[in-house]
PDB file of C-alpha atoms in Angstrom:
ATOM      1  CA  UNK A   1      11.971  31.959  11.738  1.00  0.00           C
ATOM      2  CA  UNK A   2      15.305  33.859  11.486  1.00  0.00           C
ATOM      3  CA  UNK A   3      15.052  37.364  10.234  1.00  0.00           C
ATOM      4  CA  UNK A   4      16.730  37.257   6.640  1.00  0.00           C
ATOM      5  CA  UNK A   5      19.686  37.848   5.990  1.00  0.00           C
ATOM      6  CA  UNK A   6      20.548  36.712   9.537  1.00  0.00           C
ATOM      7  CA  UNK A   7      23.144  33.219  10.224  1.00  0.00           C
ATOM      8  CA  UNK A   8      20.260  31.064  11.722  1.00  0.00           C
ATOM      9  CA  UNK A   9      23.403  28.153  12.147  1.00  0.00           C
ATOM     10  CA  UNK A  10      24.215  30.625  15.039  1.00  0.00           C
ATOM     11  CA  UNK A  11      21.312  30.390  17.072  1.00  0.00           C
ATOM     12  CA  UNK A  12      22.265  26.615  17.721  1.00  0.00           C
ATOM     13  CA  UNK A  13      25.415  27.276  19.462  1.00  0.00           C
ATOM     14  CA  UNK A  14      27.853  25.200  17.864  1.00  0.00           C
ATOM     15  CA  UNK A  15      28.075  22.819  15.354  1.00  0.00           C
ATOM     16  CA  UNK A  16      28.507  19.753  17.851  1.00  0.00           C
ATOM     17  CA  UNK A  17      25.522  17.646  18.035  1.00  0.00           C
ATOM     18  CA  UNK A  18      22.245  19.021  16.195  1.00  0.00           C
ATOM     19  CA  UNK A  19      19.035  17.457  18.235  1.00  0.00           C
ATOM     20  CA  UNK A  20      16.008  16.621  16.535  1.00  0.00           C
ATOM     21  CA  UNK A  21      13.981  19.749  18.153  1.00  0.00           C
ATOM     22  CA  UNK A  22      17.309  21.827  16.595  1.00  0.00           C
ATOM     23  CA  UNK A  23      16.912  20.239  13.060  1.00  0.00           C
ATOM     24  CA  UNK A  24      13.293  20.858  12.857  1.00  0.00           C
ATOM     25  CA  UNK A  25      13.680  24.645  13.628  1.00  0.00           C
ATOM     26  CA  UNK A  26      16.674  24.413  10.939  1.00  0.00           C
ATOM     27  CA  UNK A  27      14.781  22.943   8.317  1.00  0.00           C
ATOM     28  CA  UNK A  28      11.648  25.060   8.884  1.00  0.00           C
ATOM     29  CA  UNK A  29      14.266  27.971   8.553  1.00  0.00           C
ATOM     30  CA  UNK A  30      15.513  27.462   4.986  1.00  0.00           C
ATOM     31  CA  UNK A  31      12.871  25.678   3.511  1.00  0.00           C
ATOM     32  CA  UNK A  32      10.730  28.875   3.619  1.00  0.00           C
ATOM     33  CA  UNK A  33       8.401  28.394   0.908  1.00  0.00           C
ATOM     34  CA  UNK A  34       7.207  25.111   3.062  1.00  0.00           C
ATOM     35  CA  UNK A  35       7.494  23.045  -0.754  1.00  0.00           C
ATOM     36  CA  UNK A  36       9.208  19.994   1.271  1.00  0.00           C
ATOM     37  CA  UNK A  37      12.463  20.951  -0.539  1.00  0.00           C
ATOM     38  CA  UNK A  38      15.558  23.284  -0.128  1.00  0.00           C
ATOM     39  CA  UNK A  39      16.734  25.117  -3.270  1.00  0.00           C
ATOM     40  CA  UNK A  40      18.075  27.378  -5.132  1.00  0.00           C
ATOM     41  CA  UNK A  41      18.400  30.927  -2.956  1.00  0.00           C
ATOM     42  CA  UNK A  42      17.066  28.659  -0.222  1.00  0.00           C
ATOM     43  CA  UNK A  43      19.905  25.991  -0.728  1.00  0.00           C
ATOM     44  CA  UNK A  44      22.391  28.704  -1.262  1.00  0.00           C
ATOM     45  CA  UNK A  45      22.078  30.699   2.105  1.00  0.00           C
ATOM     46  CA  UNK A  46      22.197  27.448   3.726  1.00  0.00           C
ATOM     47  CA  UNK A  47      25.404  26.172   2.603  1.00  0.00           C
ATOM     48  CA  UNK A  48      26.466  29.833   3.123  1.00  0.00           C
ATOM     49  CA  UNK A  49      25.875  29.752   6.719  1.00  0.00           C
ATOM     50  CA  UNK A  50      26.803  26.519   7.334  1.00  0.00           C
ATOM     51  CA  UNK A  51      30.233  27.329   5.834  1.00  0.00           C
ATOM     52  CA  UNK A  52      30.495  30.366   7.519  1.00  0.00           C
ATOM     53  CA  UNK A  53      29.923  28.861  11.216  1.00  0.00           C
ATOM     54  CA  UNK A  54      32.419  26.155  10.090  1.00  0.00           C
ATOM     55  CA  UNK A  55      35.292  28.244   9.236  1.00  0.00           C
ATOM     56  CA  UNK A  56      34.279  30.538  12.406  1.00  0.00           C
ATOM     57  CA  UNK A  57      33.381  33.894  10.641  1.00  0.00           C
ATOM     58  CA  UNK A  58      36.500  33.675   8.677  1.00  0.00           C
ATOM     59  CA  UNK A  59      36.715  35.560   5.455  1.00  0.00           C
ATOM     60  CA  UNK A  60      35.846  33.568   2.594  1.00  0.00           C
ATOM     61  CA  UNK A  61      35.131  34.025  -1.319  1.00  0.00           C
ATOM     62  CA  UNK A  62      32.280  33.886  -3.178  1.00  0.00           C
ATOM     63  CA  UNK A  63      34.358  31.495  -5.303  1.00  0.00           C
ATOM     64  CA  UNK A  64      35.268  29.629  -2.953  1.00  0.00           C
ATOM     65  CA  UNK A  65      31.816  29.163  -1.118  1.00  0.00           C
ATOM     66  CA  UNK A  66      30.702  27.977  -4.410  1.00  0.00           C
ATOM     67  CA  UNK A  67      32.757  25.435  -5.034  1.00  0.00           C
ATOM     68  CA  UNK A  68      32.420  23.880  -1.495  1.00  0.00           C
ATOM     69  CA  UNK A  69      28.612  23.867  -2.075  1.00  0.00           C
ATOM     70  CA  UNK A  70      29.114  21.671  -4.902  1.00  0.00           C
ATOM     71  CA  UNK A  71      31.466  20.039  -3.075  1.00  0.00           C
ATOM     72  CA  UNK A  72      28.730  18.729  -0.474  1.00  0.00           C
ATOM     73  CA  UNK A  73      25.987  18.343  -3.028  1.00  0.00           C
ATOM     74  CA  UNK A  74      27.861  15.769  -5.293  1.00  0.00           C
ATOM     75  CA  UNK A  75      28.552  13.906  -1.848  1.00  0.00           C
ATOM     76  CA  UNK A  76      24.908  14.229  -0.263  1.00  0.00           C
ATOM     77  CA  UNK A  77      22.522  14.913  -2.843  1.00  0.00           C
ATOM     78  CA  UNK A  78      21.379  11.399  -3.240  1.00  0.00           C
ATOM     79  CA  UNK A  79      18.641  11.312  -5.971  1.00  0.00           C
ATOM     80  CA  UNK A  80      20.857  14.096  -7.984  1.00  0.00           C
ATOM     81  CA  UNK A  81      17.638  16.346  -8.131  1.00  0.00           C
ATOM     82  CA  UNK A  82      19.760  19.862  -7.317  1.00  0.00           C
ATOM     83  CA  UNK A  83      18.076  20.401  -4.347  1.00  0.00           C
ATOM     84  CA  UNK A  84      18.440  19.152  -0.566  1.00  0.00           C
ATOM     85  CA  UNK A  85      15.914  16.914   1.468  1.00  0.00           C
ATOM     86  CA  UNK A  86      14.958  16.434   4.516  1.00  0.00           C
ATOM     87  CA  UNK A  87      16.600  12.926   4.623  1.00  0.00           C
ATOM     88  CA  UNK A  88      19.851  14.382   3.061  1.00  0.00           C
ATOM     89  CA  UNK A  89      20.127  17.383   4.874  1.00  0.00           C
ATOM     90  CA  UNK A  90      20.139  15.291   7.924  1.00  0.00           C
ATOM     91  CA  UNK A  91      23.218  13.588   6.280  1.00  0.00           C
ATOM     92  CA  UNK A  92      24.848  16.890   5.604  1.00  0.00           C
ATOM     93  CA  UNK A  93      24.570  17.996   9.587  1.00  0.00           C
ATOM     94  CA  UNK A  94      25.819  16.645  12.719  1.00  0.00           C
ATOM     95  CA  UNK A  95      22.056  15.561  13.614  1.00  0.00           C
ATOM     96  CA  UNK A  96      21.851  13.403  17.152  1.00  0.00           C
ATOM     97  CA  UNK A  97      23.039   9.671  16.236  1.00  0.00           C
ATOM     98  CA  UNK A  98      19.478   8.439  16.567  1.00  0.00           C
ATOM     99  CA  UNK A  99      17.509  10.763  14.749  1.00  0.00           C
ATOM    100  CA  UNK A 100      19.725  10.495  12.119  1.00  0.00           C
ATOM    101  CA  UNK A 101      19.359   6.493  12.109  1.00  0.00           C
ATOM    102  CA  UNK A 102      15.752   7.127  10.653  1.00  0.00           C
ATOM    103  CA  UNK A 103      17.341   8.696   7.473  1.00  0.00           C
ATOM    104  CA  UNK A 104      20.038   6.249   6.609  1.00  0.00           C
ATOM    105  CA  UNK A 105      18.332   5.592   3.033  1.00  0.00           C
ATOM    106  CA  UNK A 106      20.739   3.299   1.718  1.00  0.00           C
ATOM    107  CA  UNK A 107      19.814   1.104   4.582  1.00  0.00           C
ATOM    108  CA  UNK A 108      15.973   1.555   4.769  1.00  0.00           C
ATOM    109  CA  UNK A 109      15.075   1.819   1.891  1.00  0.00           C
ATOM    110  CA  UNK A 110      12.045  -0.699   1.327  1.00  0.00           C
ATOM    111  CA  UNK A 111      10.089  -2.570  -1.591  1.00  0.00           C
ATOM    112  CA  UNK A 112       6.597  -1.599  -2.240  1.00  0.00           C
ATOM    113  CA  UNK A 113       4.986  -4.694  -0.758  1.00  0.00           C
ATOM    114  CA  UNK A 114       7.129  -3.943   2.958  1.00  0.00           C
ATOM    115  CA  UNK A 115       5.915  -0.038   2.113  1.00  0.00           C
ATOM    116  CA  UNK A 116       2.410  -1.515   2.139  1.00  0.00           C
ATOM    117  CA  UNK A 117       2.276  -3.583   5.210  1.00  0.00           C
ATOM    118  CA  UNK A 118       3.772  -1.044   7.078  1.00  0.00           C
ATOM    119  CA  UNK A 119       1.331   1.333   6.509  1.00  0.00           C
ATOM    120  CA  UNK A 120      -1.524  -1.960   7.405  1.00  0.00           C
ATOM    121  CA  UNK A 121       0.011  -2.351  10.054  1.00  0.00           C
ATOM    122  CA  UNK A 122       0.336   1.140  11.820  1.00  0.00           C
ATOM    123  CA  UNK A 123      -2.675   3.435   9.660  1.00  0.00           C
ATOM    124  CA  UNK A 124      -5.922   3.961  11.767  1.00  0.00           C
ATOM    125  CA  UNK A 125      -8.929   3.096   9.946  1.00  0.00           C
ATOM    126  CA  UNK A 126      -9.484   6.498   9.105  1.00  0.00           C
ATOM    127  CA  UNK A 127      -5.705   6.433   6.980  1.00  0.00           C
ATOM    128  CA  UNK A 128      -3.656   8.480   8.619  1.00  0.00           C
ATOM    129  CA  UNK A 129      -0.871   7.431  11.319  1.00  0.00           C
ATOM    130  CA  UNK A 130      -0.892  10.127  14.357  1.00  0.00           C
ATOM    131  CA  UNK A 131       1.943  11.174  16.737  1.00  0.00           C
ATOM    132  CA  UNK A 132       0.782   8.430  19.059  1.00  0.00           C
ATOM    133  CA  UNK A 133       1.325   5.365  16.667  1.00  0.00           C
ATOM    134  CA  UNK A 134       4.486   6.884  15.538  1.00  0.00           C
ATOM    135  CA  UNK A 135       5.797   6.366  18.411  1.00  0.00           C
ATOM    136  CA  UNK A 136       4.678   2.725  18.463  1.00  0.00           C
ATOM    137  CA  UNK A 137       6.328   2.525  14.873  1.00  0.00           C
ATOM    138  CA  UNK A 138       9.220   4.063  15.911  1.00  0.00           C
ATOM    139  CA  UNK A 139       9.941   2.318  18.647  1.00  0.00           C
ATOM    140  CA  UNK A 140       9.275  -1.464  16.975  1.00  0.00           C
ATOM    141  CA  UNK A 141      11.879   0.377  14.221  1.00  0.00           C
ATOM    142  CA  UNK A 142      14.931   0.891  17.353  1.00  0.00           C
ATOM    143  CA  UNK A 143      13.896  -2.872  18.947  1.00  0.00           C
ATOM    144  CA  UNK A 144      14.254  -4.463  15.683  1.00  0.00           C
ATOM    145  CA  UNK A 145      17.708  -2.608  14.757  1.00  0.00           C
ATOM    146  CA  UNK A 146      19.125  -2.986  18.410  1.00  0.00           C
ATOM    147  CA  UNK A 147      19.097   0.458  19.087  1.00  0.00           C
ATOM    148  CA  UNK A 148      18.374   1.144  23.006  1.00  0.00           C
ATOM    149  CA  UNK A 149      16.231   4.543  22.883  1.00  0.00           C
ATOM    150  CA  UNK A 150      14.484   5.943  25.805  1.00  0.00           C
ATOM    151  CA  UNK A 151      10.538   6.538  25.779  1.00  0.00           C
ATOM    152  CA  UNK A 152      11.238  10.378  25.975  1.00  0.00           C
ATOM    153  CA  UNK A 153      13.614  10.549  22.920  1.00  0.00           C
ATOM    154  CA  UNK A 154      10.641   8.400  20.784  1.00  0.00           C
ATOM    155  CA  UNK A 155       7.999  11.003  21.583  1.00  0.00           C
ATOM    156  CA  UNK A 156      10.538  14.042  20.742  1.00  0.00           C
ATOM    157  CA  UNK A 157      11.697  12.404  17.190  1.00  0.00           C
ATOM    158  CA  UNK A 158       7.779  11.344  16.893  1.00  0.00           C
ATOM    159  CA  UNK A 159       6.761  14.974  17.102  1.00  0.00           C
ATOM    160  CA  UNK A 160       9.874  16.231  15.059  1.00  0.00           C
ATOM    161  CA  UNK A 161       9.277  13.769  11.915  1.00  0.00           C
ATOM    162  CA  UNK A 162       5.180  14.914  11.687  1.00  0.00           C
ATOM    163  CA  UNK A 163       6.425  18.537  11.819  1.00  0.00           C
ATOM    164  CA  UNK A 164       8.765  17.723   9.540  1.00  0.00           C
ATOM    165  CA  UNK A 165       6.456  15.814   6.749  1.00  0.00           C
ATOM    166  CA  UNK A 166       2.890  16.983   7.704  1.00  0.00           C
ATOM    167  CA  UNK A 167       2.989  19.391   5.091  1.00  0.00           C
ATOM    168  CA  UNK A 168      -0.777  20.242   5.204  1.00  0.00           C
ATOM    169  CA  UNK A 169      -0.500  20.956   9.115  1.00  0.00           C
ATOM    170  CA  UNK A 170      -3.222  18.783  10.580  1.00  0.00           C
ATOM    171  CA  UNK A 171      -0.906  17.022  12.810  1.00  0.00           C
ATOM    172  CA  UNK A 172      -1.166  13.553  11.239  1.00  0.00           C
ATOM    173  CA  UNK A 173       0.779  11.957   8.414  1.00  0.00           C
ATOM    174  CA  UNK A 174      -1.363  11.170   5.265  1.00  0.00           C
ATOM    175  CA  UNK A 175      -0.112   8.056   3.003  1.00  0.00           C
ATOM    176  CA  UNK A 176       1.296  10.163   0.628  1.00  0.00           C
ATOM    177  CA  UNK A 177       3.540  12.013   3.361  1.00  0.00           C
ATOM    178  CA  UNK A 178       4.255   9.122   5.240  1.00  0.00           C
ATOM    179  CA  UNK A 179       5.472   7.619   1.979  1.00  0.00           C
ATOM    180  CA  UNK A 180       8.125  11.074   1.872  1.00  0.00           C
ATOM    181  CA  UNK A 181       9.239   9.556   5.591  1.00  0.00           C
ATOM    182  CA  UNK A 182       9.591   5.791   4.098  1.00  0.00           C
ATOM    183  CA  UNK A 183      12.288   5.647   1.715  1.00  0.00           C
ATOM    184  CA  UNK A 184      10.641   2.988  -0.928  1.00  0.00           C
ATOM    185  CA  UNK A 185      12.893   1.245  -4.045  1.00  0.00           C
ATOM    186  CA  UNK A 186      12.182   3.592  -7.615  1.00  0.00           C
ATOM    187  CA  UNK A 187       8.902   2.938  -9.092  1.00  0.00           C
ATOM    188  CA  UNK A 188       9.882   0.127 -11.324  1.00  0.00           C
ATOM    189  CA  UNK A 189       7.126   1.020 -13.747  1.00  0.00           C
ATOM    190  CA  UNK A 190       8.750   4.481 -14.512  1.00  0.00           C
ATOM    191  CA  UNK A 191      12.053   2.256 -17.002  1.00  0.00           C
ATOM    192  CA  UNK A 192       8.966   1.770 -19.006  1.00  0.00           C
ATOM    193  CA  UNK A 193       7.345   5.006 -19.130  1.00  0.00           C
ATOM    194  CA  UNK A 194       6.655   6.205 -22.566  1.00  0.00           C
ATOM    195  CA  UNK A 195       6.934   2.891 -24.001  1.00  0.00           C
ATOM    196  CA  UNK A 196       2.888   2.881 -24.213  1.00  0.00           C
ATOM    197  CA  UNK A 197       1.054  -0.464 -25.008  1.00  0.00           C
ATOM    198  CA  UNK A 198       1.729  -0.756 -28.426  1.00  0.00           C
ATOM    199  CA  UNK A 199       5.331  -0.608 -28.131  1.00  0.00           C
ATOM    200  CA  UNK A 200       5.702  -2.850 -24.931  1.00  0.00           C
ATOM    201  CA  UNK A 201       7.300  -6.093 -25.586  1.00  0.00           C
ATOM    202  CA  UNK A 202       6.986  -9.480 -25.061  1.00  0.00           C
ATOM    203  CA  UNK A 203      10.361  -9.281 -23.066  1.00  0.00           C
ATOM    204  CA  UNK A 204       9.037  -5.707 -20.833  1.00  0.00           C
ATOM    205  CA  UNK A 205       5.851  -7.258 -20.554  1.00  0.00           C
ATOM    206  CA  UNK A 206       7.159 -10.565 -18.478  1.00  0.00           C
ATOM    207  CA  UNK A 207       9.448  -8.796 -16.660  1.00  0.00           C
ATOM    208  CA  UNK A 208       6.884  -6.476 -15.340  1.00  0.00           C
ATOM    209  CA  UNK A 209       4.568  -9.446 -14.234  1.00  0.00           C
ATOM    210  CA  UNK A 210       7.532 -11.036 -12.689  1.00  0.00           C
ATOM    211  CA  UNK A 211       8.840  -8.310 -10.806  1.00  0.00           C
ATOM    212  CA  UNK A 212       5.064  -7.769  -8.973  1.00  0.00           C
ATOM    213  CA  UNK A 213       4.413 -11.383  -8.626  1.00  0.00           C
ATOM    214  CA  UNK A 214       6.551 -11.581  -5.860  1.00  0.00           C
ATOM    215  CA  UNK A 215       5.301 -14.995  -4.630  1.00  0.00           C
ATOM    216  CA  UNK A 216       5.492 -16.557  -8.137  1.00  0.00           C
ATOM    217  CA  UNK A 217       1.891 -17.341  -8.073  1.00  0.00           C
ATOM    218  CA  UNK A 218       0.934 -16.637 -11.343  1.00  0.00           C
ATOM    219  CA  UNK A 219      -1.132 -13.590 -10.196  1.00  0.00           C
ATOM    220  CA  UNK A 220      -0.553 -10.510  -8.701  1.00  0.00           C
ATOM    221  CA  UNK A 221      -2.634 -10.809  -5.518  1.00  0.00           C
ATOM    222  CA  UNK A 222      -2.775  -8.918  -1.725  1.00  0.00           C
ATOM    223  CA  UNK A 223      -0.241  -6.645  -1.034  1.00  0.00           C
ATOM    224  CA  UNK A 224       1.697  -6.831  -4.559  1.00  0.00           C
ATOM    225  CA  UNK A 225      -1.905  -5.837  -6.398  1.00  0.00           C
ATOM    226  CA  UNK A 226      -1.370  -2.817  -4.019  1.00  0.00           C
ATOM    227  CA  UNK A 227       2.097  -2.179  -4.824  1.00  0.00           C
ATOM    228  CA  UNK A 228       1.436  -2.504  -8.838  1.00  0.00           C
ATOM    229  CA  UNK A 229      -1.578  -0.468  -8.261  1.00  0.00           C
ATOM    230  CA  UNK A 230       0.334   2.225  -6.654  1.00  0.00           C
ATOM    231  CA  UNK A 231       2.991   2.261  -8.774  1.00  0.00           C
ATOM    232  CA  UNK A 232       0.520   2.620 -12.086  1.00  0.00           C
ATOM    233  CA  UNK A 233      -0.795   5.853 -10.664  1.00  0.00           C
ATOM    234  CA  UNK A 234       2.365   6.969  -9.521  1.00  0.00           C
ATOM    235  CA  UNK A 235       3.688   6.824 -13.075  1.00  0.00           C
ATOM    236  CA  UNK A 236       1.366   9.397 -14.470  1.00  0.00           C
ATOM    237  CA  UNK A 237       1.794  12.240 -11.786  1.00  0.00           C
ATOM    238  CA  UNK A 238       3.660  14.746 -10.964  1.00  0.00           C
ATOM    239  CA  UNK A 239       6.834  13.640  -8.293  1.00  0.00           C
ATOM    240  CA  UNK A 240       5.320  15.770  -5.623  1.00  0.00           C
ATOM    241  CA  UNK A 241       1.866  14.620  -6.391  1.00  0.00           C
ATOM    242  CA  UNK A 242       1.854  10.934  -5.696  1.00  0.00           C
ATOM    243  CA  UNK A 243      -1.332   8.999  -4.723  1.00  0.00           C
ATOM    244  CA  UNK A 244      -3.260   9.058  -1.744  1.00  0.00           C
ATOM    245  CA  UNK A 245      -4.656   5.954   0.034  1.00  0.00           C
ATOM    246  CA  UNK A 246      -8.570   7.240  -1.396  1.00  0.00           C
ATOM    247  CA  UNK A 247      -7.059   7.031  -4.877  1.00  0.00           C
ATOM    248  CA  UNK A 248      -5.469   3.840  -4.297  1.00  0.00           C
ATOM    249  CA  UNK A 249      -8.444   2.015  -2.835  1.00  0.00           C
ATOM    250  CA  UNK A 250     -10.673   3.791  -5.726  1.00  0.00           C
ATOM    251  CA  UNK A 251      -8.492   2.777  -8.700  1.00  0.00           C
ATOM    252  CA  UNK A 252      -8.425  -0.863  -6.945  1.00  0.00           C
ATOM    253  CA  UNK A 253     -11.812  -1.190  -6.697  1.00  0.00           C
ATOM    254  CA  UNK A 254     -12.278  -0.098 -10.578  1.00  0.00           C
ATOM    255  CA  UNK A 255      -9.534  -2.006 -11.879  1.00  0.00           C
ATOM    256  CA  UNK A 256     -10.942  -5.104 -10.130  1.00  0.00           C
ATOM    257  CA  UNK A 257     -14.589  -4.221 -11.250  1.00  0.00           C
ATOM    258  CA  UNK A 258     -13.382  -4.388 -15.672  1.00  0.00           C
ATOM    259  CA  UNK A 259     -10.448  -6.574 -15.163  1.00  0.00           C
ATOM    260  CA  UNK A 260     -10.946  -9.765 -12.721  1.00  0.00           C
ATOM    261  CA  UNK A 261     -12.855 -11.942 -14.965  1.00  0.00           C
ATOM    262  CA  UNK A 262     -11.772 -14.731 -12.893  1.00  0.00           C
ATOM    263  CA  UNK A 263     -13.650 -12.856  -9.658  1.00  0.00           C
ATOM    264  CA  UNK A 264     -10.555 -13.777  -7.239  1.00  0.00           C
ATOM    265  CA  UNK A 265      -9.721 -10.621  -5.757  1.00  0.00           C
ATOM    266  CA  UNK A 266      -6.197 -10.570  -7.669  1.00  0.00           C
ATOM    267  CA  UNK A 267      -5.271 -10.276 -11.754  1.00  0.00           C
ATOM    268  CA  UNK A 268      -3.866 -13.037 -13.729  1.00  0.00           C
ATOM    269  CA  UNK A 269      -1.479 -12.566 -16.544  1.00  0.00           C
ATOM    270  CA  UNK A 270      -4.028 -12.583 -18.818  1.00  0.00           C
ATOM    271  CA  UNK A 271      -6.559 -10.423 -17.565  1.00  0.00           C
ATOM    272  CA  UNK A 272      -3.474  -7.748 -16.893  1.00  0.00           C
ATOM    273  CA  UNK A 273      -2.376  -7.898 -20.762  1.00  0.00           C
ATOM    274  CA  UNK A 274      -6.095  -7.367 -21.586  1.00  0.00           C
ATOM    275  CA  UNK A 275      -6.460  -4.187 -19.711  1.00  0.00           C
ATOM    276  CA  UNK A 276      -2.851  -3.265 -21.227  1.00  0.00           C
ATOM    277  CA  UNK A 277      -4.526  -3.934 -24.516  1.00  0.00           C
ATOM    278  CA  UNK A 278      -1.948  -5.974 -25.340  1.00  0.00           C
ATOM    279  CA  UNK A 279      -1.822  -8.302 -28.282  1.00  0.00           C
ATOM    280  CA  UNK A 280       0.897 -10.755 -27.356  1.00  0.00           C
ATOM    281  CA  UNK A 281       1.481 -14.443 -26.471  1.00  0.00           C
ATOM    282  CA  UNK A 282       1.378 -14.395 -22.606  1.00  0.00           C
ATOM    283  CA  UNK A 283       3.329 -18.150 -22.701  1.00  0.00           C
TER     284      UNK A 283
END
């Protein structure tokens, strides 16, 4: 880490091309409480250095500086939180073509049920995803978009995005930090947060059921139950405390226990506005 107080923008040369290797030391650099976020006298000696390295050690006021840093953050801060992540700050610098590709939210950004399979697909049975199916998940990600990326560049940006999100250092990524890589729609549940079940609607209540009963089934089944599941725990914590594939597979197991009176592995309408303790006309 740079000694503070020190430009850390001018240990990568120029301002040119950032590589993945170079954004990783970068972001290590001024997110130094490790929270996953840069802020406040973080976020402000970054934009300070970055300014300074673009206008070449030029004199510059405070004033000025200031307004320039609100400036980028009305144009980059995507989810309008204040405060710079790892996807946006790789918006804000010149980061390698590439590695930048994996941050491109407004392109990437997935449902719950694609969320889901994903993580079937690529987790090992234990529920984590290591650097070496990363690289198998990164590398489906670059055939499917047309991107031609050599074997060597997978394995650096591999090793870069688990330094980047494994925030408890045991060089895997968890589902709850793999879901901070993943850029996944809003929880759709959190519209009707505060609502509680004695105020939701008729109207709320069928729009919730339609918008997890993807297939039109009449029952949320598979990979929407997960999805709905997910997004019901979600609701209740803390942003930076989101659930983890144990609480997930837990709170499935219990809801299914009380709820499926029908005994078919998924919830019908009515057995979900039962739980709810709702008194309404499903039809």
């Amino acid at each position: 880490m740079a000694v503070k107080g020190e430009n850390f923008m001018k240990s990568l040369n120029s301002l040119c091309t950032i590589d993945s290797e170079q954004f990783v030391r970068c972001w290590q650099n001024y997110d130094a409480d490790g929270n996953g976020f840069i802020e406040g006298a973080e976020m402000d000696k970054f934009f300070r250095d970055l300014i300074t390295m673009a206008i070449k050690g030029k004199t510059m006021s405070t004033h000025t500086v200031e307004k320039l840093q609100r400036t980028f953050m009305e144009e980059y801060d995507i989810n309008k939180d204040g405060r710079i992540e790892v996807a946006e700050m790789a918006q804000i610098l010149p980061t390698e073509e590439n590695f930048l590709a994996l941050f491109k939210i407004e392109k990437m950004l997935l449902n719950g049920k694609d969320f889901m399979t994903i993580w079937k697909k690529y987790s090992t049975k234990h529920g984590f995803i290591d650097t070496a199916v990363l690289k198998n998940f990164l590398g489906d990600l670059f055939a499917k978009s047309g991107r031609e990326v050599t074997q060597e560049k997978i394995s650096e940006y591999a090793n870069s995005l688990v330094m980047l999100y494994d925030r408890n250092r045991d060089g895997v990524l968890s589902f709850k930090e793999i879901s901070k890589l993943l850029p996944v729609e809003e929880n759709f549940l959190l519209q009707f947060k505060g609502s509680g079940s004695k105020a939701m609607t008729h109207a709320n209540f069928n729009k919730i059921f339609e918008h997890y009963d993807k297939d039109k089934s009449g029952a949320i089944t598979g990979e929407e139950l997960n999805v709905f599941l997910k997004d019901i725990l979600n609701s209740v914590k803390d942003e930076d405390k989101q659930a983890t594939a144990d609480e997930l597979d837990t709170f499935k197991k219990t809801v299914l226990k009380n709820c499926d009176v029908s005994k078919d592995g998924g919830l019908q309408k009515e057995e979900i506005a039962l739980w709810l303790g709702l008194s309404i006309h499903i039809y």
